[in-house]
CSV table of C-alpha atoms in Angstrom, one decimal:
chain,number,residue,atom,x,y,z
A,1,UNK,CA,0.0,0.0,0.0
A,2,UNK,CA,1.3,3.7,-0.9
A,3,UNK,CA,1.0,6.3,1.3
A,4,UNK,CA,-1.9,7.5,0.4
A,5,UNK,CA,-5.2,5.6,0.6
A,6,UNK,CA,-7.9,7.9,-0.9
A,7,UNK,CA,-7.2,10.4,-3.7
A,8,UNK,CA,-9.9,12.4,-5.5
A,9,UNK,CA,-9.1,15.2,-7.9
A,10,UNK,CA,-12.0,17.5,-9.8
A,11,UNK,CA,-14.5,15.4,-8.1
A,12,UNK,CA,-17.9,16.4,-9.3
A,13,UNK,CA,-21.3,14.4,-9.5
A,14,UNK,CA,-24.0,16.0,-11.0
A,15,UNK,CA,-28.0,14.9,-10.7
A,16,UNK,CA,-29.6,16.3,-14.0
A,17,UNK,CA,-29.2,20.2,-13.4
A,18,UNK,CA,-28.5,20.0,-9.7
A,19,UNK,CA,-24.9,19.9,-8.5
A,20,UNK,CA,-24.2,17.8,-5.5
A,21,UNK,CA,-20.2,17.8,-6.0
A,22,UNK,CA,-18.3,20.6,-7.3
A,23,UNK,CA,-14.6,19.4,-8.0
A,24,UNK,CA,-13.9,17.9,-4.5
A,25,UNK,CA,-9.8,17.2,-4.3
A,26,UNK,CA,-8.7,15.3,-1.1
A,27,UNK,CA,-5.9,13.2,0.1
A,28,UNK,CA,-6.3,10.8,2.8
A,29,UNK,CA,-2.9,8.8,4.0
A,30,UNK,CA,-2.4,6.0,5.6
A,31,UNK,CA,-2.4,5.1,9.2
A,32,UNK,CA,-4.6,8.4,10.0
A,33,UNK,CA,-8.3,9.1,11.1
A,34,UNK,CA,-10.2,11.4,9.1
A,35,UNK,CA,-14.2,12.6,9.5
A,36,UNK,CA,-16.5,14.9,6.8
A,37,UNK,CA,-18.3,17.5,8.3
A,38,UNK,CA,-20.4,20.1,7.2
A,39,UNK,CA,-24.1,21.2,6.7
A,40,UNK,CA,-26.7,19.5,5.1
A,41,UNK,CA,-26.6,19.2,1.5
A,42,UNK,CA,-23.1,19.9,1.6
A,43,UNK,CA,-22.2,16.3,-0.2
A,44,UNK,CA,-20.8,14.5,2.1
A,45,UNK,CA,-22.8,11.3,1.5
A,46,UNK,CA,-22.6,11.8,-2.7
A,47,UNK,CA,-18.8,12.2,-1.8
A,48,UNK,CA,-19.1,8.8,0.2
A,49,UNK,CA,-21.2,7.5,-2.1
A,50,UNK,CA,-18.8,8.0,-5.0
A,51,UNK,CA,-15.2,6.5,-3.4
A,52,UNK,CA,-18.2,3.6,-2.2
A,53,UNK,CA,-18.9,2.7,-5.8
A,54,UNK,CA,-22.3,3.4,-5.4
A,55,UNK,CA,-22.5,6.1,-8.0
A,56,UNK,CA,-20.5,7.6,-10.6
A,57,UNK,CA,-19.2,10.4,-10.8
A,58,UNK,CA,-19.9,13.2,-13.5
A,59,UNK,CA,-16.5,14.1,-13.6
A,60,UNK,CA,-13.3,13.8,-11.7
A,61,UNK,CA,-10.9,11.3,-10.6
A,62,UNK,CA,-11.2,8.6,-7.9
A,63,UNK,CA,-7.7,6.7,-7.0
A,64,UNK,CA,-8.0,4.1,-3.8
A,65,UNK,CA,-4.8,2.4,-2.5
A,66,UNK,CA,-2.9,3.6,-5.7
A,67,UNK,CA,-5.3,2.3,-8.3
A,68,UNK,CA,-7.5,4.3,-10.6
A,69,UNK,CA,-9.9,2.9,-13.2
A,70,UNK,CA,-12.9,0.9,-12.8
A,71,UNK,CA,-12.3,-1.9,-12.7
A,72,UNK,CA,-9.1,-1.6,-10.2
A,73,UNK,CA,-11.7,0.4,-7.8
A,74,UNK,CA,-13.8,-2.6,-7.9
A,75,UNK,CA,-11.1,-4.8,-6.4
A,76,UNK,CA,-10.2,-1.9,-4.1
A,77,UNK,CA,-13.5,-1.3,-2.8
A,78,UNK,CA,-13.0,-4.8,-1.5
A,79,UNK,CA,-10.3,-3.5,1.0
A,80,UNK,CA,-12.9,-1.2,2.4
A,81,UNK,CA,-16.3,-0.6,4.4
A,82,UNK,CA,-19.1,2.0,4.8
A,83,UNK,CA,-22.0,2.9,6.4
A,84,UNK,CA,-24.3,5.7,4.9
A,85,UNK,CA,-27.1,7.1,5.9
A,86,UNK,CA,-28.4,3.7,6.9
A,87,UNK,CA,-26.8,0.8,9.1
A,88,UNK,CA,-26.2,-2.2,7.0
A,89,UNK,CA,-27.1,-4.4,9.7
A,90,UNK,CA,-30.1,-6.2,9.5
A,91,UNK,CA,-32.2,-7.2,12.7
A,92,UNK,CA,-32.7,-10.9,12.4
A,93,UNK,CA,-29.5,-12.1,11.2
A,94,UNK,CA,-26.8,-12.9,14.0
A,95,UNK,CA,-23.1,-10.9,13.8
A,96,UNK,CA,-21.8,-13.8,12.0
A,97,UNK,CA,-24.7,-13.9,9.5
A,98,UNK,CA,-24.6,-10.2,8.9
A,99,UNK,CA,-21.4,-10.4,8.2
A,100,UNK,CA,-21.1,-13.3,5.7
A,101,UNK,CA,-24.0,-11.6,3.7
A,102,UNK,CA,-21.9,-8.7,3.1
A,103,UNK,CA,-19.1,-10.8,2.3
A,104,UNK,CA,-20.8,-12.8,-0.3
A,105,UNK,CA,-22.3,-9.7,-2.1
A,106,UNK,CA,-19.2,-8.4,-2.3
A,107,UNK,CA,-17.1,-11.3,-3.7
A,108,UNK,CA,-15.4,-12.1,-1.1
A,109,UNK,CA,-14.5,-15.8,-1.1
A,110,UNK,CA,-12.3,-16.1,2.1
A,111,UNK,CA,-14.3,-17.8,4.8
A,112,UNK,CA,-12.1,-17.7,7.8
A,113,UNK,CA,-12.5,-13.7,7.1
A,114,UNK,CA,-15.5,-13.5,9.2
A,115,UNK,CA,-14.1,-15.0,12.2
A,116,UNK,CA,-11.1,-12.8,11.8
A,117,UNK,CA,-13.8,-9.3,11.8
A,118,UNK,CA,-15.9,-10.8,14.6
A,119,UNK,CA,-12.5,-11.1,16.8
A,120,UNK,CA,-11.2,-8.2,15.4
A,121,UNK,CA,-14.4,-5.8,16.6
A,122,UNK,CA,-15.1,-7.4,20.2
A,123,UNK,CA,-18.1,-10.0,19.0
A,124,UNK,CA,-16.4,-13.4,18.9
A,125,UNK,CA,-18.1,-14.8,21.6
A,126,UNK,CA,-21.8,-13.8,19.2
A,127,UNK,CA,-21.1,-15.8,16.5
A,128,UNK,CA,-24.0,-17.5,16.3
């Protein structure tokens, strides 16, 4: 990994004659904790929404752990999680169940992955 794990340069998206994004640049590097803030409407969640892979983007550039082009962000996107707007858990599935449904829809095929995150975040012991 480079040192920098999120680069966007111009980073505009556009929803017919509304602008949500006008040419966001950012660096985040590695190893450091970063938040968005700012008022509503300001595009925070298009912003998250675009490094997600959840929209497009109008214009701009999107780089993630050194990689740029679709179909590199795809595999990159793989490296990371989000949660916007709305939790991604859902109520009747256990930790462990929650988890391997994201993993699945994300093309994750390691297994033993899920044991790893339950330990990782403090929930080993509500596997089931």
């Amino acid at each position: 990994m480079g040192k920098h794990i999120l680069q966007t340069d111009n980073l505009t998206k556009s929803y017919h004659h509304f602008q949500a994004l006008d040419r966001v640049s950012i660096t985040l590097e590695a190893g450091k904790i970063y938040g968005i803030i700012g008022e509503n409407g300001a595009g925070k969640t298009t912003f998250m929404r675009l490094v997600a892979g959840h929209h497009l983007p109008t214009s701009g550039r999107i780089e993630l752990f050194g990689r740029t082009g679709e179909r590199a962000l795809q595999q990159e996107r793989k490296k990371i999680g989000c949660m916007i707007e709305n939790p991604s858990i859902i109520p009747y599935m256990t930790a462990k169940e929650t988890i391997q449904y994201h993993r699945i829809m994300r093309g994750i095929a390691n297994k033993e992955i899920e044991d790893e995150l339950l330990e990782l975040v403090g929930l080993a012991d509500a596997k089931q």
